[in-house]
């Protein structure tokens, strides 16, 4: 039920500075920004090339006790998560639970742009924090 890569998340200490770096040095385009209070992050979505593929998500801490603040304290900036698009986040989470993986939330939480999200614990996914994203807009399975 993983349909495609939705985005790759990178933890950064300063969102505005990171957006500038990616725009000026790598030519990516910032297409969305928001603060997610529940997750304690300020985030930006950057499009690559023609914008049809996966995005790069820059994640900066909004609070010192947040997941991103903890990640930065532990190892500094870098790749924090790999997110897959799914059509139904509850069904995808149930399927992964049935294969013995720990999901971080019992029920989905709100993610970027009104999406519904859950995560697989990195210790159950080969050291990678895997995010499941059900976009607000229904997913087209083909194309
Ligand atoms: C921790 N570990 C990771 C990791 N974070 N490994 C790979 N990738 C990561 N991002 C490792 C630690 O090094 C440690 O390994 C082990 O996992 C357990 O660490 P812990 O200290 O018990 O755990 P915490 O407190 O650091 O929490 C990790 C956890 C947390 C994944 C549970 O970050 C979390 O709840 N994440 C989900 C929410 C989140 O990431 N929100 C920010 C993005 P050792 O070997 O030392 O034991 S919000 C978002 O993404 C939204 C806006 C969206 O996309 O729409």
GROMACS .gro file of N, CA and C and ligand atoms in nm:
model
  484
    1UNK      N    1   0.080  -0.123   0.000
    1UNK     CA    2   0.000   0.000   0.000
    1UNK      C    3   0.083   0.128   0.000
    2UNK      N    4   0.216   0.116  -0.007
    2UNK     CA    5   0.296   0.238  -0.023
    2UNK      C    6   0.296   0.272  -0.171
    3UNK      N    7   0.246   0.389  -0.207
    3UNK     CA    8   0.222   0.422  -0.347
    3UNK      C    9   0.342   0.489  -0.413
    4UNK      N   10   0.407   0.576  -0.340
    4UNK     CA   11   0.526   0.645  -0.393
    4UNK      C   12   0.593   0.718  -0.278
    5UNK      N   13   0.712   0.772  -0.304
    5UNK     CA   14   0.776   0.855  -0.203
    5UNK      C   15   0.707   0.991  -0.204
    6UNK      N   16   0.659   1.033  -0.087
    6UNK     CA   17   0.591   1.162  -0.074
    6UNK      C   18   0.694   1.273  -0.054
    7UNK      N   19   0.777   1.255   0.047
    7UNK     CA   20   0.883   1.354   0.072
    7UNK      C   21   0.994   1.293   0.157
    8UNK      N   22   1.106   1.363   0.156
    8UNK     CA   23   1.218   1.329   0.242
    8UNK      C   24   1.235   1.447   0.337
    9UNK      N   25   1.239   1.418   0.468
    9UNK     CA   26   1.244   1.526   0.567
    9UNK      C   27   1.385   1.546   0.621
   10UNK      N   28   1.425   1.671   0.627
   10UNK     CA   29   1.559   1.708   0.673
   10UNK      C   30   1.545   1.804   0.790
   11UNK      N   31   1.609   1.769   0.902
   11UNK     CA   32   1.604   1.856   1.020
   11UNK      C   33   1.706   1.968   1.006
   12UNK      N   34   1.661   2.089   1.033
   12UNK     CA   35   1.747   2.208   1.021
   12UNK      C   36   1.725   2.297   1.143
   13UNK      N   37   1.828   2.368   1.187
   13UNK     CA   38   1.808   2.453   1.304
   13UNK      C   39   1.728   2.581   1.273
   14UNK      N   40   1.743   2.634   1.153
   14UNK     CA   41   1.683   2.764   1.119
   14UNK      C   42   1.613   2.751   0.985
   15UNK      N   43   1.478   2.759   0.985
   15UNK     CA   44   1.401   2.731   0.863
   15UNK      C   45   1.430   2.833   0.753
   16UNK      N   46   1.428   2.961   0.786
   16UNK     CA   47   1.446   3.064   0.682
   16UNK      C   48   1.583   3.052   0.616
   17UNK      N   49   1.683   3.028   0.700
   17UNK     CA   50   1.819   3.013   0.648
   17UNK      C   51   1.830   2.890   0.557
   18UNK      N   52   1.765   2.781   0.597
   18UNK     CA   53   1.771   2.658   0.518
   18UNK      C   54   1.698   2.676   0.385
   19UNK      N   55   1.581   2.742   0.387
   19UNK     CA   56   1.509   2.766   0.262
   19UNK      C   57   1.598   2.845   0.166
   20UNK      N   58   1.662   2.948   0.218
   20UNK     CA   59   1.753   3.029   0.134
   20UNK      C   60   1.863   2.943   0.076
   21UNK      N   61   1.922   2.859   0.159
   21UNK     CA   62   2.032   2.773   0.113
   21UNK      C   63   1.985   2.683  -0.001
   22UNK      N   64   1.870   2.618   0.016
   22UNK     CA   65   1.822   2.525  -0.087
   22UNK      C   66   1.782   2.597  -0.214
   23UNK      N   67   1.724   2.717  -0.200
   23UNK     CA   68   1.682   2.791  -0.319
   23UNK      C   69   1.804   2.842  -0.395
   24UNK      N   70   1.896   2.903  -0.322
   24UNK     CA   71   2.008   2.970  -0.389
   24UNK      C   72   2.115   2.873  -0.437
   25UNK      N   73   2.138   2.766  -0.363
   25UNK     CA   74   2.249   2.677  -0.398
   25UNK      C   75   2.205   2.552  -0.474
   26UNK      N   76   2.083   2.504  -0.450
   26UNK     CA   77   2.039   2.381  -0.516
   26UNK      C   78   1.924   2.404  -0.613
   27UNK      N   79   1.872   2.525  -0.616
   27UNK     CA   80   1.770   2.558  -0.715
   27UNK      C   81   1.633   2.498  -0.688
   28UNK      N   82   1.608   2.454  -0.563
   28UNK     CA   83   1.474   2.405  -0.530
   28UNK      C   84   1.382   2.525  -0.507
   29UNK      N   85   1.250   2.498  -0.514
   29UNK     CA   86   1.152   2.606  -0.497
   29UNK      C   87   1.064   2.578  -0.377
   30UNK      N   88   1.050   2.677  -0.290
   30UNK     CA   89   0.964   2.662  -0.173
   30UNK      C   90   0.819   2.679  -0.217
   31UNK      N   91   0.736   2.574  -0.199
   31UNK     CA   92   0.598   2.578  -0.247
   31UNK      C   93   0.496   2.578  -0.133
   32UNK      N   94   0.542   2.562  -0.010
   32UNK     CA   95   0.447   2.558   0.103
   32UNK      C   96   0.525   2.577   0.232
   33UNK      N   97   0.461   2.650   0.326
   33UNK     CA   98   0.522   2.665   0.459
   33UNK      C   99   0.412   2.660   0.561
   34UNK      N  100   0.437   2.595   0.673
   34UNK     CA  101   0.339   2.601   0.782
   34UNK      C  102   0.402   2.566   0.915
   35UNK      N  103   0.333   2.604   1.022
   35UNK     CA  104   0.373   2.563   1.157
   35UNK      C  105   0.274   2.457   1.203
   36UNK      N  106   0.329   2.346   1.254
   36UNK     CA  107   0.245   2.239   1.308
   36UNK      C  108   0.270   2.235   1.459
   37UNK      N  109   0.175   2.292   1.533
   37UNK     CA  110   0.195   2.305   1.678
   37UNK      C  111   0.200   2.170   1.747
   38UNK      N  112   0.116   2.077   1.702
   38UNK     CA  113   0.113   1.946   1.765
   38UNK      C  114   0.249   1.876   1.753
   39UNK      N  115   0.312   1.888   1.634
   39UNK     CA  116   0.442   1.825   1.612
   39UNK      C  117   0.558   1.913   1.660
   40UNK      N  118   0.529   2.038   1.694
   40UNK     CA  119   0.635   2.128   1.740
   40UNK      C  120   0.734   2.164   1.631
   41UNK      N  121   0.684   2.177   1.506
   41UNK     CA  122   0.775   2.209   1.395
   41UNK      C  123   0.727   2.328   1.314
   42UNK      N  124   0.826   2.397   1.257
   42UNK     CA  125   0.801   2.486   1.144
   42UNK      C  126   0.856   2.412   1.023
   43UNK      N  127   0.773   2.402   0.918
   43UNK     CA  128   0.819   2.322   0.805
   43UNK      C  129   0.796   2.392   0.672
   44UNK      N  130   0.878   2.354   0.575
   44UNK     CA  131   0.866   2.406   0.439
   44UNK      C  132   0.877   2.290   0.343
   45UNK      N  133   0.794   2.293   0.238
   45UNK     CA  134   0.800   2.193   0.132
   45UNK      C  135   0.866   2.256   0.009
   46UNK      N  136   0.966   2.186  -0.045
   46UNK     CA  137   1.041   2.236  -0.159
   46UNK      C  138   1.023   2.142  -0.277
   47UNK      N  139   0.995   2.199  -0.392
   47UNK     CA  140   0.979   2.122  -0.515
   47UNK      C  141   1.113   2.111  -0.587
   48UNK      N  142   1.134   1.994  -0.649
   48UNK     CA  143   1.256   1.967  -0.725
   48UNK      C  144   1.219   1.960  -0.874
   49UNK      N  145   1.296   2.023  -0.959
   49UNK     CA  146   1.274   2.014  -1.104
   49UNK      C  147   1.135   2.062  -1.142
   50UNK      N  148   1.063   1.978  -1.219
   50UNK     CA  149   0.930   2.021  -1.265
   50UNK      C  150   0.823   2.008  -1.157
   51UNK      N  151   0.862   1.964  -1.038
   51UNK     CA  152   0.770   1.961  -0.925
   51UNK      C  153   0.678   1.840  -0.923
   52UNK      N  154   0.696   1.748  -1.017
   52UNK     CA  155   0.605   1.633  -1.024
   52UNK      C  156   0.648   1.519  -0.930
   53UNK      N  157   0.768   1.525  -0.881
   53UNK     CA  158   0.820   1.415  -0.799
   53UNK      C  159   0.811   1.445  -0.650
   54UNK      N  160   0.878   1.362  -0.570
   54UNK     CA  161   0.878   1.381  -0.426
   54UNK      C  162   0.935   1.517  -0.386
   55UNK      N  163   0.891   1.566  -0.272
   55UNK     CA  164   0.941   1.695  -0.223
   55UNK      C  165   1.045   1.677  -0.115
   56UNK      N  166   1.117   1.783  -0.093
   56UNK     CA  167   1.207   1.790   0.022
   56UNK      C  168   1.137   1.873   0.128
   57UNK      N  169   1.130   1.817   0.249
   57UNK     CA  170   1.066   1.889   0.359
   57UNK      C  171   1.173   1.933   0.459
   58UNK      N  172   1.180   2.062   0.480
   58UNK     CA  173   1.272   2.115   0.581
   58UNK      C  174   1.195   2.130   0.711
   59UNK      N  175   1.252   2.078   0.819
   59UNK     CA  176   1.184   2.073   0.949
   59UNK      C  177   1.270   2.144   1.054
   60UNK      N  178   1.215   2.252   1.111
   60UNK     CA  179   1.288   2.324   1.215
   60UNK      C  180   1.207   2.317   1.345
   61UNK      N  181   1.274   2.312   1.459
   61UNK     CA  182   1.202   2.299   1.586
   61UNK      C  183   1.127   2.427   1.620
   62UNK      N  184   1.003   2.411   1.667
   62UNK     CA  185   0.926   2.525   1.717
   62UNK      C  186   0.931   2.530   1.869
   63UNK      N  187   0.978   2.421   1.929
   63UNK     CA  188   0.986   2.412   2.077
   63UNK      C  189   1.108   2.328   2.113
   64UNK      N  190   1.169   2.359   2.227
   64UNK     CA  191   1.290   2.283   2.266
   64UNK      C  192   1.262   2.137   2.302
   65UNK      N  193   1.137   2.100   2.332
   65UNK     CA  194   1.109   1.961   2.370
   65UNK      C  195   1.051   1.880   2.253
   66UNK      N  196   1.061   1.933   2.131
   66UNK     CA  197   1.001   1.866   2.015
   66UNK      C  198   1.091   1.755   1.960
   67UNK      N  199   1.031   1.670   1.875
   67UNK     CA  200   1.107   1.561   1.812
   67UNK      C  201   1.225   1.616   1.731
   68UNK      N  202   1.203   1.726   1.660
   68UNK     CA  203   1.312   1.782   1.578
   68UNK      C  204   1.422   1.843   1.665
   69UNK      N  205   1.383   1.909   1.774
   69UNK     CA  206   1.486   1.964   1.864
   69UNK      C  207   1.572   1.851   1.921
   70UNK      N  208   1.506   1.741   1.959
   70UNK     CA  209   1.579   1.627   2.014
   70UNK      C  210   1.673   1.566   1.909
   71UNK      N  211   1.624   1.555   1.787
   71UNK     CA  212   1.705   1.500   1.677
   71UNK      C  213   1.829   1.587   1.655
   72UNK      N  214   1.810   1.720   1.653
   72UNK     CA  215   1.923   1.811   1.631
   72UNK      C  216   2.022   1.803   1.747
   73UNK      N  217   1.970   1.793   1.870
   73UNK     CA  218   2.059   1.783   1.987
   73UNK      C  219   2.144   1.657   1.979
   74UNK      N  220   2.084   1.549   1.929
   74UNK     CA  221   2.154   1.421   1.928
   74UNK      C  222   2.264   1.417   1.821
   75UNK      N  223   2.228   1.460   1.698
   75UNK     CA  224   2.326   1.439   1.592
   75UNK      C  225   2.344   1.556   1.496
   76UNK      N  226   2.278   1.668   1.525
   76UNK     CA  227   2.289   1.781   1.434
   76UNK      C  228   2.196   1.767   1.315
   77UNK      N  229   2.202   1.862   1.222
   77UNK     CA  230   2.113   1.860   1.105
   77UNK      C  231   2.137   1.738   1.017
   78UNK      N  232   2.032   1.697   0.945
   78UNK     CA  233   2.047   1.584   0.852
   78UNK      C  234   1.914   1.518   0.823
   79UNK      N  235   1.920   1.408   0.748
   79UNK     CA  236   1.799   1.335   0.710
   79UNK      C  237   1.730   1.282   0.835
   80UNK      N  238   1.602   1.316   0.850
   80UNK     CA  239   1.528   1.277   0.971
   80UNK      C  240   1.420   1.173   0.942
   81UNK      N  241   1.363   1.177   0.819
   81UNK     CA  242   1.250   1.088   0.791
   81UNK      C  243   1.235   1.064   0.641
   82UNK      N  244   1.172   0.950   0.609
   82UNK     CA  245   1.137   0.915   0.472
   82UNK      C  246   0.987   0.890   0.470
   83UNK      N  247   0.913   0.968   0.390
   83UNK     CA  248   0.767   0.963   0.393
   83UNK      C  249   0.712   0.905   0.264
   84UNK      N  250   0.618   0.810   0.279
   84UNK     CA  251   0.552   0.747   0.166
   84UNK      C  252   0.407   0.793   0.158
   85UNK      N  253   0.357   0.811   0.036
   85UNK     CA  254   0.216   0.840   0.014
   85UNK      C  255   0.136   0.711   0.025
   86UNK      N  256   0.025   0.717   0.097
   86UNK     CA  257  -0.069   0.605   0.103
   86UNK      C  258  -0.209   0.660   0.075
   87UNK      N  259  -0.298   0.570   0.031
   87UNK     CA  260  -0.435   0.614   0.003
   87UNK      C  261  -0.517   0.619   0.132
   88UNK      N  262  -0.482   0.531   0.228
   88UNK     CA  263  -0.560   0.519   0.351
   88UNK      C  264  -0.462   0.493   0.465
   89UNK      N  265  -0.437   0.594   0.546
   89UNK     CA  266  -0.330   0.582   0.647
   89UNK      C  267  -0.366   0.479   0.754
   90UNK      N  268  -0.495   0.466   0.788
   90UNK     CA  269  -0.533   0.367   0.889
   90UNK      C  270  -0.509   0.224   0.837
   91UNK      N  271  -0.548   0.200   0.712
   91UNK     CA  272  -0.528   0.067   0.653
   91UNK      C  273  -0.380   0.034   0.642
   92UNK      N  274  -0.301   0.132   0.601
   92UNK     CA  275  -0.156   0.109   0.587
   92UNK      C  276  -0.094   0.081   0.724
   93UNK      N  277  -0.134   0.159   0.825
   93UNK     CA  278  -0.081   0.139   0.960
   93UNK      C  279  -0.120   0.000   1.013
   94UNK      N  280  -0.244  -0.038   0.991
   94UNK     CA  281  -0.290  -0.171   1.036
   94UNK      C  282  -0.208  -0.282   0.971
   95UNK      N  283  -0.181  -0.268   0.842
   95UNK     CA  284  -0.106  -0.372   0.770
   95UNK      C  285   0.036  -0.383   0.826
   96UNK      N  286   0.096  -0.271   0.857
   96UNK     CA  287   0.233  -0.275   0.911
   96UNK      C  288   0.234  -0.329   1.054
   97UNK      N  289   0.133  -0.289   1.133
   97UNK     CA  290   0.121  -0.345   1.269
   97UNK      C  291   0.108  -0.497   1.264
   98UNK      N  292   0.029  -0.545   1.165
   98UNK     CA  293   0.006  -0.689   1.153
   98UNK      C  294   0.136  -0.761   1.120
   99UNK      N  295   0.233  -0.689   1.061
   99UNK     CA  296   0.364  -0.749   1.033
   99UNK      C  297   0.462  -0.726   1.148
  100UNK      N  298   0.412  -0.677   1.260
  100UNK     CA  299   0.495  -0.667   1.381
  100UNK      C  300   0.565  -0.535   1.402
  101UNK      N  301   0.534  -0.436   1.321
  101UNK     CA  302   0.600  -0.307   1.339
  101UNK      C  303   0.523  -0.220   1.437
  102UNK      N  304   0.598  -0.140   1.513
  102UNK     CA  305   0.534  -0.045   1.605
  102UNK      C  306   0.504   0.085   1.532
  103UNK      N  307   0.378   0.125   1.535
  103UNK     CA  308   0.339   0.257   1.484
  103UNK      C  309   0.342   0.353   1.603
  104UNK      N  310   0.382   0.478   1.577
  104UNK     CA  311   0.399   0.570   1.690
  104UNK      C  312   0.267   0.619   1.746
  105UNK      N  313   0.163   0.624   1.663
  105UNK     CA  314   0.034   0.675   1.711
  105UNK      C  315  -0.074   0.568   1.694
  106UNK      N  316  -0.166   0.562   1.792
  106UNK     CA  317  -0.280   0.470   1.781
  106UNK      C  318  -0.373   0.512   1.668
  107UNK      N  319  -0.390   0.643   1.652
  107UNK     CA  320  -0.470   0.692   1.540
  107UNK      C  321  -0.395   0.808   1.475
  108UNK      N  322  -0.425   0.835   1.346
  108UNK     CA  323  -0.346   0.932   1.270
  108UNK      C  324  -0.351   1.072   1.330
  109UNK      N  325  -0.244   1.147   1.304
  109UNK     CA  326  -0.238   1.288   1.344
  109UNK      C  327  -0.236   1.375   1.219
  110UNK      N  328  -0.247   1.505   1.242
  110UNK     CA  329  -0.252   1.598   1.130
  110UNK      C  330  -0.111   1.629   1.081
  111UNK      N  331  -0.089   1.614   0.951
  111UNK     CA  332   0.040   1.649   0.892
  111UNK      C  333   0.028   1.767   0.799
  112UNK      N  334   0.127   1.783   0.716
  112UNK     CA  335   0.135   1.901   0.629
  112UNK      C  336   0.012   1.913   0.538
  113UNK      N  337  -0.035   2.034   0.520
  113UNK     CA  338  -0.143   2.066   0.425
  113UNK      C  339  -0.268   1.979   0.446
  114UNK      N  340  -0.302   1.956   0.572
  114UNK     CA  341  -0.425   1.882   0.602
  114UNK      C  342  -0.416   1.732   0.578
  115UNK      N  343  -0.294   1.681   0.560
  115UNK     CA  344  -0.279   1.536   0.542
  115UNK      C  345  -0.299   1.466   0.676
  116UNK      N  346  -0.315   1.333   0.670
  116UNK     CA  347  -0.323   1.250   0.791
  116UNK      C  348  -0.200   1.160   0.792
  117UNK      N  349  -0.133   1.155   0.908
  117UNK     CA  350  -0.001   1.091   0.913
  117UNK      C  351   0.012   0.995   1.031
  118UNK      N  352   0.104   0.900   1.014
  118UNK     CA  353   0.151   0.816   1.123
  118UNK      C  354   0.296   0.780   1.091
  119UNK      N  355   0.365   0.720   1.187
  119UNK     CA  356   0.507   0.689   1.170
  119UNK      C  357   0.534   0.546   1.217
  120UNK      N  358   0.628   0.479   1.150
  120UNK     CA  359   0.682   0.352   1.199
  120UNK      C  360   0.804   0.384   1.283
  121UNK      N  361   0.816   0.320   1.399
  121UNK     CA  362   0.933   0.346   1.484
  121UNK      C  363   1.062   0.312   1.408
  122UNK      N  364   1.162   0.400   1.414
  122UNK     CA  365   1.285   0.373   1.336
  122UNK      C  366   1.353   0.242   1.373
  123UNK      N  367   1.335   0.197   1.496
  123UNK     CA  368   1.399   0.070   1.536
  123UNK      C  369   1.332  -0.051   1.470
  124UNK      N  370   1.211  -0.032   1.416
  124UNK     CA  371   1.142  -0.142   1.347
  124UNK      C  372   1.153  -0.130   1.196
  125UNK      N  373   1.227  -0.031   1.147
  125UNK     CA  374   1.235  -0.007   1.003
  125UNK      C  375   1.380   0.019   0.962
  126UNK      N  376   1.470  -0.058   1.020
  126UNK     CA  377   1.609  -0.052   0.977
  126UNK      C  378   1.677   0.081   1.005
  127UNK      N  379   1.634   0.149   1.113
  127UNK     CA  380   1.701   0.274   1.149
  127UNK      C  381   1.650   0.395   1.074
  128UNK      N  382   1.536   0.377   1.002
  128UNK     CA  383   1.478   0.489   0.926
  128UNK      C  384   1.342   0.523   0.985
  129UNK      N  385   1.321   0.650   1.020
  129UNK     CA  386   1.188   0.694   1.063
  129UNK      C  387   1.100   0.704   0.938
  130UNK      N  388   1.005   0.609   0.927
  130UNK     CA  389   0.917   0.600   0.810
  130UNK      C  390   0.784   0.669   0.842
  131UNK      N  391   0.746   0.764   0.758
  131UNK     CA  392   0.619   0.832   0.775
  131UNK      C  393   0.521   0.784   0.668
  132UNK      N  394   0.395   0.768   0.708
  132UNK     CA  395   0.286   0.738   0.615
  132UNK      C  396   0.205   0.866   0.600
  133UNK      N  397   0.179   0.907   0.476
  133UNK     CA  398   0.105   1.031   0.449
  133UNK      C  399  -0.016   1.001   0.362
  134UNK      N  400  -0.133   1.028   0.416
  134UNK     CA  401  -0.255   1.026   0.336
  134UNK      C  402  -0.289   1.172   0.305
  135UNK      N  403  -0.269   1.214   0.179
  135UNK     CA  404  -0.291   1.355   0.145
  135UNK      C  405  -0.437   1.395   0.164
  136UNK      N  406  -0.460   1.525   0.180
  136UNK     CA  407  -0.597   1.575   0.195
  136UNK      C  408  -0.678   1.547   0.068
  137UNK      N  409  -0.613   1.563  -0.047
  137UNK     CA  410  -0.677   1.530  -0.176
  137UNK      C  411  -0.668   1.379  -0.197
  138UNK      N  412  -0.777   1.315  -0.241
  138UNK     CA  413  -0.771   1.171  -0.267
  138UNK      C  414  -0.656   1.135  -0.362
  139UNK      N  415  -0.594   1.019  -0.334
  139UNK     CA  416  -0.477   0.978  -0.409
  139UNK      C  417  -0.517   0.907  -0.537
  140UNK      N  418  -0.455   0.945  -0.649
  140UNK     CA  419  -0.472   0.870  -0.774
  140UNK      C  420  -0.367   0.761  -0.778
  141UNK      N  421  -0.412   0.638  -0.789
  141UNK     CA  422  -0.320   0.525  -0.782
  141UNK      C  423  -0.236   0.508  -0.908
  142UNK      N  424  -0.291   0.543  -1.022
  142UNK     CA  425  -0.213   0.528  -1.145
  142UNK      C  426  -0.150   0.662  -1.180
  143UNK      N  427  -0.035   0.658  -1.250
  143UNK     CA  428   0.029   0.780  -1.293
  143UNK      C  429   0.105   0.842  -1.181
  144LIG     C1  430   1.543   0.875   1.690
  144LIG     N1  431   1.609   0.770   1.640
  144LIG     C2  432   1.607   0.777   1.507
  144LIG     C3  433   1.536   0.895   1.476
  144LIG     N2  434   1.498   0.953   1.593
  144LIG     N3  435   1.656   0.697   1.412
  144LIG     C4  436   1.636   0.733   1.283
  144LIG     N4  437   1.569   0.845   1.246
  144LIG     C5  438   1.518   0.928   1.340
  144LIG     N5  439   1.454   1.037   1.303
  144LIG     C6  440   1.672   0.662   1.715
  144LIG     C7  441   1.758   0.714   1.827
  144LIG     O1  442   1.886   0.743   1.780
  144LIG     C8  443   1.758   0.599   1.923
  144LIG     O2  444   1.852   0.505   1.882
  144LIG     C9  445   1.621   0.538   1.905
  144LIG     O3  446   1.572   0.587   1.779
  144LIG    C10  447   1.518   0.574   2.010
  144LIG     O4  448   1.542   0.704   2.047
  144LIG     P1  449   1.462   0.772   2.165
  144LIG     O5  450   1.550   0.870   2.231
  144LIG     O6  451   1.391   0.673   2.246
  144LIG     O7  452   1.352   0.842   2.087
  144LIG     P2  453   1.325   0.991   2.065
  144LIG     O8  454   1.270   1.049   2.191
  144LIG     O9  455   1.437   1.060   1.998
  144LIG    O10  456   1.205   0.980   1.964
  144LIG    C11  457   1.223   0.922   1.838
  144LIG    C12  458   1.086   0.920   1.774
  144LIG    C13  459   1.036   1.066   1.772
  144LIG    C14  460   1.102   0.863   1.632
  144LIG    C15  461   0.992   0.832   1.855
  144LIG    O11  462   1.125   1.148   1.697
  144LIG    C16  463   0.899   1.079   1.715
  144LIG    O12  464   0.799   1.063   1.785
  144LIG     N6  465   0.889   1.110   1.583
  144LIG    C17  466   0.761   1.121   1.514
  144LIG    C18  467   0.719   1.263   1.502
  144LIG    C19  468   0.818   1.349   1.430
  144LIG    O13  469   0.926   1.307   1.390
  144LIG     N7  470   0.779   1.478   1.412
  144LIG    C20  471   0.857   1.575   1.341
  144LIG    C21  472   0.820   1.575   1.197
  144LIG     P3  473   1.957   0.441   1.982
  144LIG    O14  474   2.030   0.341   1.898
  144LIG    O15  475   2.041   0.554   2.030
  144LIG    O16  476   1.872   0.379   2.087
  144LIG     S1  477   0.656   1.640   1.173
  144LIG    C22  478   0.613   1.591   1.019
  144LIG    O17  479   0.686   1.517   0.959
  144LIG    C23  480   0.481   1.644   0.962
  144LIG    C24  481   0.472   1.794   0.975
  144LIG    C25  482   0.457   1.604   0.817
  144LIG    O18  483   0.547   1.553   0.747
  144LIG    O19  484   0.346   1.628   0.770
   0.00000   0.00000   0.00000
